[in-house]
Amino acid sequence: MIFSERYKDLIDVGHGESKEYICGEISFEVKKKVANVLQDFGEPITIKPNRYDNYEVNTTAFQIAVDELSKLKGFPVIPSENDSFYGLTYQDVLGNTFAPWLFDLIELQYSELSIDEKKEFQVTLNALFQDNNIPWILCDGYMIKIDKQQFELDLQARAIAALHELKDSNPKFQSAYNELIKSCEFLEKGSFAEAISNAGKSYESVLKVICDIQKGTADQLTKEYIDKILCSLPATMKKDGFREKVLMALPFIRNNSSSDHGAGESIAIISRSLAQLAINLSAAMSTFLIEEYMVTIQTLERTEASTGEADGLLF
């Protein structure tokens, strides 16, 4: 599902001037820079329109994305490069594109690129967004909004990037990655309970993978992690205290905000800031767990390389 469909409740098209309540202020000049990136990554592609003959068409990933977007919308969202623009450049035309549709185009073009081009395309666009203080990142083909505050932006981006890398090498992390992405999307939709719920699920999914457990509550998972996995706390810090005060902070928010367990007799009012806190906690705790996990994996690999034997850790 493309960007404008995922966020259709926050986009108003067809009632006078099109408006969006999610992308934020993205200037004409920044959109032109995005357009340049899209065209720079117009990877040549040869397609066969008809499977029953050998007729081939030479096109680009960019043009395929333009055509697909027009097909999905039912009208030519982006005009052809060969059209007349009355003195304007094609970058000017793209710079005037409605932001949600430009994000659609980014996602559609990403899906057409080869693996190496996908990586470079994502890195280039994300650098452009960061340089221009645009609170969005392209991650695994999806445009994801992260908080404008630089600390929170870096925190969430780091956790998303780490989970993205891990899921490629270990599919068990796929759920944690998907849930963290969903929590960010629900936050921007104003669905704060769902944002907290998915932030908690992502955190627990990471714990399940690291502890090699299929099921379990946050209480059970954190106890398992403390008892059998964690080994790098300072001598002055008790494991039980770390579990109760730190590892259970996000589960406390989720379990007591009615995001997963019903509102009860009174209606629970969940603020955006509380939902944002839950996402930040999920990102921070997942980053901690993943970094500790990677250190353990590297230690195990070095041990195996030197002894030729595994130590029997649950990974």
Short mmCIF file of C-alpha atoms in Angstrom, two decimals:
data_model
loop_
_atom_site.label_atom_id
_atom_site.label_comp_id
_atom_site.label_asym_id
_atom_site.label_seq_id
_atom_site.Cartn_x
_atom_site.Cartn_y
_atom_site.Cartn_z
CA MET A 1 0.00 0.00 0.00
CA ILE A 2 1.54 3.31 -1.08
CA PHE A 3 2.06 6.27 1.23
CA SER A 4 -1.07 8.25 0.30
CA GLU A 5 -3.24 5.18 0.87
CA ARG A 6 -1.70 4.38 4.26
CA TYR A 7 -2.31 7.96 5.40
CA LYS A 8 -5.47 8.73 3.44
CA ASP A 9 -7.30 9.89 6.58
CA LEU A 10 -4.72 12.69 6.90
CA ILE A 11 -4.86 13.75 3.25
CA ASP A 12 -7.65 15.85 1.72
CA VAL A 13 -7.85 15.66 -2.07
CA GLY A 14 -10.69 16.81 -4.30
CA HIS A 15 -12.27 19.46 -2.07
CA GLY A 16 -10.72 22.59 -3.46
CA GLU A 17 -6.97 22.85 -2.87
CA SER A 18 -5.44 19.53 -1.87
CA LYS A 19 -4.22 19.54 1.73
CA GLU A 20 -2.19 17.14 3.82
CA TYR A 21 -1.85 17.03 7.59
CA ILE A 22 1.20 14.83 7.86
CA CYS A 23 4.09 15.69 5.53
CA GLY A 24 4.77 19.13 6.99
CA GLU A 25 6.39 22.08 5.26
CA ILE A 26 8.54 20.80 2.41
CA SER A 27 9.67 23.69 0.25
CA PHE A 28 9.62 23.88 -3.53
CA GLU A 29 13.44 23.88 -3.59
CA VAL A 30 13.68 20.74 -1.45
CA LYS A 31 11.13 18.98 -3.67
CA LYS A 32 13.27 19.89 -6.68
CA LYS A 33 16.27 18.32 -4.96
CA VAL A 34 14.21 15.19 -4.36
CA ALA A 35 13.25 15.24 -8.04
CA ASN A 36 16.93 15.34 -8.99
CA VAL A 37 17.59 12.27 -6.84
CA LEU A 38 14.66 10.43 -8.43
CA GLN A 39 15.97 11.14 -11.90
CA ASP A 40 19.58 10.43 -10.96
CA PHE A 41 18.46 6.96 -9.86
CA GLY A 42 16.47 6.34 -13.05
CA GLU A 43 18.00 2.90 -13.42
CA PRO A 44 17.56 1.55 -16.99
CA ILE A 45 15.09 -1.34 -17.15
CA THR A 46 13.95 -3.49 -20.08
CA ILE A 47 10.42 -4.88 -19.89
CA LYS A 48 8.24 -7.11 -22.06
CA PRO A 49 4.71 -5.62 -22.17
CA ASN A 50 3.34 -8.85 -23.63
CA ARG A 51 4.48 -12.20 -22.27
CA TYR A 52 3.54 -13.92 -25.52
CA ASP A 53 5.99 -12.15 -27.84
CA ASN A 54 9.57 -10.89 -27.73
CA TYR A 55 8.76 -7.19 -28.04
CA GLU A 56 10.78 -5.22 -25.47
CA VAL A 57 10.56 -1.67 -24.16
CA ASN A 58 13.52 0.19 -22.73
CA THR A 59 12.49 2.40 -19.83
CA THR A 60 13.71 3.46 -16.37
CA ALA A 61 12.78 2.79 -12.76
CA PHE A 62 11.69 6.42 -12.52
CA GLN A 63 9.33 6.22 -15.51
CA ILE A 64 7.86 2.92 -14.32
CA ALA A 65 7.12 4.56 -10.94
CA VAL A 66 5.51 7.57 -12.67
CA ASP A 67 3.31 5.31 -14.80
CA GLU A 68 2.36 3.09 -11.85
CA LEU A 69 1.38 6.09 -9.72
CA SER A 70 -0.86 7.43 -12.49
CA LYS A 71 -2.42 3.99 -12.87
CA LEU A 72 -3.12 3.73 -9.13
CA LYS A 73 -4.59 7.23 -8.95
CA GLY A 74 -6.55 7.00 -12.19
CA PHE A 75 -5.08 10.16 -13.72
CA PRO A 76 -1.62 11.40 -14.79
CA VAL A 77 -0.27 12.53 -11.42
CA ILE A 78 3.17 13.26 -12.87
CA PRO A 79 3.27 14.46 -16.50
CA SER A 80 5.63 12.96 -19.02
CA GLU A 81 9.07 14.49 -19.47
CA ASN A 82 8.12 15.07 -23.12
CA ASP A 83 5.13 17.28 -22.31
CA SER A 84 5.25 21.06 -22.73
CA PHE A 85 5.64 22.98 -19.47
CA TYR A 86 5.45 26.57 -20.78
CA GLY A 87 9.05 27.43 -19.97
CA LEU A 88 9.27 25.44 -16.74
CA THR A 89 11.82 22.67 -16.27
CA TYR A 90 10.75 19.13 -15.43
CA GLN A 91 12.31 19.62 -11.97
CA ASP A 92 10.03 22.67 -11.52
CA VAL A 93 7.02 20.49 -12.32
CA LEU A 94 8.11 17.81 -9.86
CA GLY A 95 8.87 20.50 -7.30
CA ASN A 96 5.21 21.53 -7.44
CA THR A 97 3.98 17.98 -6.90
CA PHE A 98 1.67 17.39 -3.93
CA ALA A 99 3.98 16.06 -1.17
CA PRO A 100 2.05 12.79 -0.49
CA TRP A 101 2.23 11.92 -4.19
CA LEU A 102 5.93 12.69 -4.28
CA PHE A 103 6.34 10.27 -1.36
CA ASP A 104 4.28 7.72 -3.32
CA LEU A 105 6.68 8.14 -6.21
CA ILE A 106 9.70 7.58 -3.93
CA GLU A 107 8.24 4.32 -2.59
CA LEU A 108 7.23 3.06 -6.04
CA GLN A 109 10.64 3.84 -7.54
CA TYR A 110 12.42 2.12 -4.64
CA SER A 111 10.52 -1.10 -5.41
CA GLU A 112 11.78 -1.05 -9.02
CA LEU A 113 15.48 -0.59 -8.25
CA SER A 114 18.08 -3.34 -8.01
CA ILE A 115 19.40 -4.24 -4.55
CA ASP A 116 22.53 -2.09 -4.71
CA GLU A 117 20.64 0.86 -6.17
CA LYS A 118 17.99 0.56 -3.43
CA LYS A 119 20.68 1.05 -0.78
CA GLU A 120 22.26 4.06 -2.48
CA PHE A 121 18.86 5.59 -3.26
CA GLN A 122 17.82 5.32 0.40
CA VAL A 123 21.10 6.70 1.73
CA THR A 124 21.03 9.64 -0.69
CA LEU A 125 17.42 10.59 0.04
CA ASN A 126 17.82 10.27 3.80
CA ALA A 127 20.91 12.49 3.71
CA LEU A 128 18.91 15.05 1.74
CA PHE A 129 16.06 14.95 4.25
CA GLN A 130 18.45 15.28 7.19
CA ASP A 131 20.39 18.16 5.61
CA ASN A 132 17.13 20.05 5.06
CA ASN A 133 15.59 19.26 8.48
CA ILE A 134 12.80 17.16 6.97
CA PRO A 135 11.58 14.72 9.68
CA TRP A 136 11.20 11.76 7.32
CA ILE A 137 13.34 8.78 6.39
CA LEU A 138 13.03 6.18 3.67
CA CYS A 139 13.38 2.77 5.28
CA ASP A 140 13.02 -0.51 3.41
CA GLY A 141 10.83 1.19 0.80
CA TYR A 142 8.54 3.03 3.22
CA MET A 143 8.48 6.71 4.09
CA ILE A 144 8.52 6.91 7.89
CA LYS A 145 8.06 10.06 9.93
CA ILE A 146 10.19 10.55 13.00
CA ASP A 147 10.14 13.34 15.56
CA LYS A 148 11.58 16.70 14.61
CA GLN A 149 13.78 16.81 17.68
CA GLN A 150 17.23 15.68 16.59
CA PHE A 151 17.79 13.42 19.61
CA GLU A 152 14.54 11.54 19.04
CA LEU A 153 15.11 11.45 15.30
CA ASP A 154 18.52 9.86 15.74
CA LEU A 155 17.23 7.48 18.41
CA GLN A 156 14.39 6.11 16.32
CA ALA A 157 16.40 6.06 13.11
CA ARG A 158 19.16 4.10 14.82
CA ALA A 159 16.75 1.49 16.19
CA ILE A 160 14.94 1.13 12.86
CA ALA A 161 18.24 0.79 10.99
CA ALA A 162 19.53 -1.82 13.45
CA LEU A 163 16.35 -3.90 13.23
CA HIS A 164 16.33 -3.57 9.45
CA GLU A 165 19.87 -4.91 9.25
CA LEU A 166 19.12 -7.76 11.66
CA LYS A 167 15.92 -8.87 9.94
CA ASP A 168 17.84 -9.32 6.70
CA SER A 169 20.22 -11.77 8.37
CA ASN A 170 17.77 -13.25 10.88
CA PRO A 171 14.06 -13.30 9.85
CA LYS A 172 13.06 -13.68 13.50
CA PHE A 173 13.54 -9.92 13.88
CA GLN A 174 10.97 -9.17 11.14
CA SER A 175 8.09 -8.80 13.62
CA ALA A 176 10.02 -6.41 15.83
CA TYR A 177 10.90 -4.28 12.80
CA ASN A 178 7.33 -4.22 11.48
CA GLU A 179 5.89 -3.32 14.88
CA LEU A 180 8.30 -0.42 15.40
CA ILE A 181 7.43 0.92 11.94
CA LYS A 182 3.72 0.59 12.72
CA SER A 183 4.10 2.42 16.03
CA CYS A 184 5.60 5.42 14.21
CA GLU A 185 2.79 5.35 11.63
CA PHE A 186 0.05 5.11 14.27
CA LEU A 187 1.59 8.06 16.12
CA GLU A 188 1.25 10.27 13.05
CA LYS A 189 -2.33 9.09 12.48
CA GLY A 190 -3.20 10.16 16.00
CA SER A 191 -3.88 6.56 17.07
CA PHE A 192 -1.90 6.86 20.29
CA ALA A 193 -3.14 3.66 21.95
CA GLU A 194 -2.08 1.63 18.90
CA ALA A 195 1.25 3.45 18.84
CA ILE A 196 1.95 2.45 22.45
CA SER A 197 0.74 -1.10 21.85
CA ASN A 198 3.02 -1.64 18.84
CA ALA A 199 5.98 0.00 20.58
CA GLY A 200 5.54 -2.52 23.39
CA LYS A 201 5.12 -5.41 20.98
CA SER A 202 8.32 -4.47 19.14
CA TYR A 203 10.28 -4.37 22.38
CA GLU A 204 8.90 -7.74 23.48
CA SER A 205 9.60 -9.25 20.05
CA VAL A 206 13.26 -8.29 20.39
CA LEU A 207 13.35 -9.90 23.84
CA LYS A 208 11.77 -13.09 22.48
CA VAL A 209 14.38 -13.44 19.75
CA ILE A 210 17.30 -12.77 22.06
CA CYS A 211 15.97 -15.09 24.77
CA ASP A 212 14.92 -17.71 22.17
CA ILE A 213 11.38 -17.88 23.55
CA GLN A 214 8.24 -18.04 21.42
CA LYS A 215 5.74 -16.79 24.00
CA GLY A 216 5.77 -14.88 27.26
CA THR A 217 4.73 -11.69 29.01
CA ALA A 218 7.07 -8.77 29.47
CA ASP A 219 7.51 -9.81 33.09
CA GLN A 220 8.54 -13.35 32.07
CA LEU A 221 10.75 -12.18 29.22
CA THR A 222 12.67 -9.62 31.26
CA LYS A 223 13.25 -12.18 34.02
CA GLU A 224 14.56 -14.65 31.45
CA TYR A 225 16.81 -11.98 29.97
CA ILE A 226 18.19 -10.95 33.37
CA ASP A 227 18.72 -14.54 34.55
CA LYS A 228 20.27 -16.06 31.44
CA ILE A 229 21.48 -13.37 29.03
CA LEU A 230 22.51 -10.06 30.59
CA CYS A 231 26.01 -10.06 32.01
CA SER A 232 27.46 -6.56 31.53
CA LEU A 233 25.98 -4.48 34.36
CA PRO A 234 28.29 -2.60 36.76
CA ALA A 235 28.91 -4.39 40.05
CA THR A 236 27.05 -1.59 41.86
CA MET A 237 23.86 -2.19 39.90
CA LYS A 238 21.64 -5.08 40.98
CA LYS A 239 20.02 -7.08 38.19
CA ASP A 240 16.59 -7.17 39.82
CA GLY A 241 16.61 -3.40 40.20
CA PHE A 242 17.66 -2.94 36.59
CA ARG A 243 14.83 -5.19 35.47
CA GLU A 244 12.14 -3.52 37.58
CA LYS A 245 13.20 0.11 37.08
CA VAL A 246 14.51 0.01 33.50
CA LEU A 247 13.44 -3.05 31.53
CA MET A 248 9.84 -2.86 32.76
CA ALA A 249 9.38 0.89 32.11
CA LEU A 250 7.75 0.46 28.69
CA PRO A 251 5.57 -2.52 29.72
CA PHE A 252 4.36 -0.37 32.66
CA ILE A 253 3.23 2.37 30.25
CA ARG A 254 1.57 -0.07 27.90
CA ASN A 255 -0.18 -2.08 30.60
CA ASN A 256 -1.49 1.01 32.40
CA SER A 257 -2.52 3.18 29.46
CA SER A 258 -5.38 0.92 28.35
CA SER A 259 -3.65 0.45 25.01
CA ASP A 260 -3.77 -3.33 25.29
CA HIS A 261 -6.09 -4.18 28.14
CA GLY A 262 -9.24 -2.10 27.69
CA ALA A 263 -10.24 1.16 29.32
CA GLY A 264 -12.22 -0.37 32.20
CA GLU A 265 -14.79 1.80 33.88
CA SER A 266 -13.20 5.13 32.95
CA ILE A 267 -12.09 6.40 29.56
CA ALA A 268 -8.32 6.57 29.31
CA ILE A 269 -7.01 9.73 27.67
CA ILE A 270 -3.67 9.07 26.02
CA SER A 271 -1.62 12.08 24.99
CA ARG A 272 0.66 12.29 22.00
CA SER A 273 3.60 12.92 24.31
CA LEU A 274 2.95 9.68 26.20
CA ALA A 275 2.76 7.74 22.94
CA GLN A 276 5.98 9.42 21.79
CA LEU A 277 7.63 8.45 25.08
CA ALA A 278 6.62 4.82 24.51
CA ILE A 279 8.15 4.82 21.03
CA ASN A 280 11.33 6.46 22.31
CA LEU A 281 11.58 3.87 25.10
CA SER A 282 11.06 1.06 22.61
CA ALA A 283 13.76 2.48 20.35
CA ALA A 284 16.19 3.02 23.23
CA MET A 285 15.63 -0.36 24.88
CA SER A 286 15.70 -2.23 21.57
CA THR A 287 18.96 -0.49 20.67
CA PHE A 288 20.43 -1.54 24.03
CA LEU A 289 19.26 -5.14 23.61
CA ILE A 290 20.50 -5.36 20.02
CA GLU A 291 23.92 -3.87 20.83
CA GLU A 292 24.37 -6.30 23.73
CA TYR A 293 23.17 -9.12 21.49
CA MET A 294 25.68 -8.24 18.78
CA VAL A 295 28.55 -8.12 21.29
CA THR A 296 27.56 -11.57 22.51
CA ILE A 297 27.35 -12.92 18.96
CA GLN A 298 30.77 -11.50 18.09
CA THR A 299 32.26 -12.99 21.26
CA LEU A 300 30.74 -16.37 20.42
CA GLU A 301 32.10 -16.22 16.88
CA ARG A 302 35.60 -15.41 18.14
CA THR A 303 35.38 -18.28 20.62
CA GLU A 304 34.26 -20.70 17.92
CA ALA A 305 37.01 -19.51 15.63
CA SER A 306 39.68 -20.07 18.27
CA THR A 307 38.38 -23.34 19.73
CA GLY A 308 36.20 -24.75 16.97
CA GLU A 309 33.44 -25.33 19.51
CA ALA A 310 30.27 -23.44 20.42
CA ASP A 311 29.53 -22.41 23.98
CA GLY A 312 25.88 -23.43 23.85
CA LEU A 313 24.39 -19.93 24.04
CA LEU A 314 20.78 -19.63 22.95
CA PHE A 315 21.21 -17.76 19.63
#
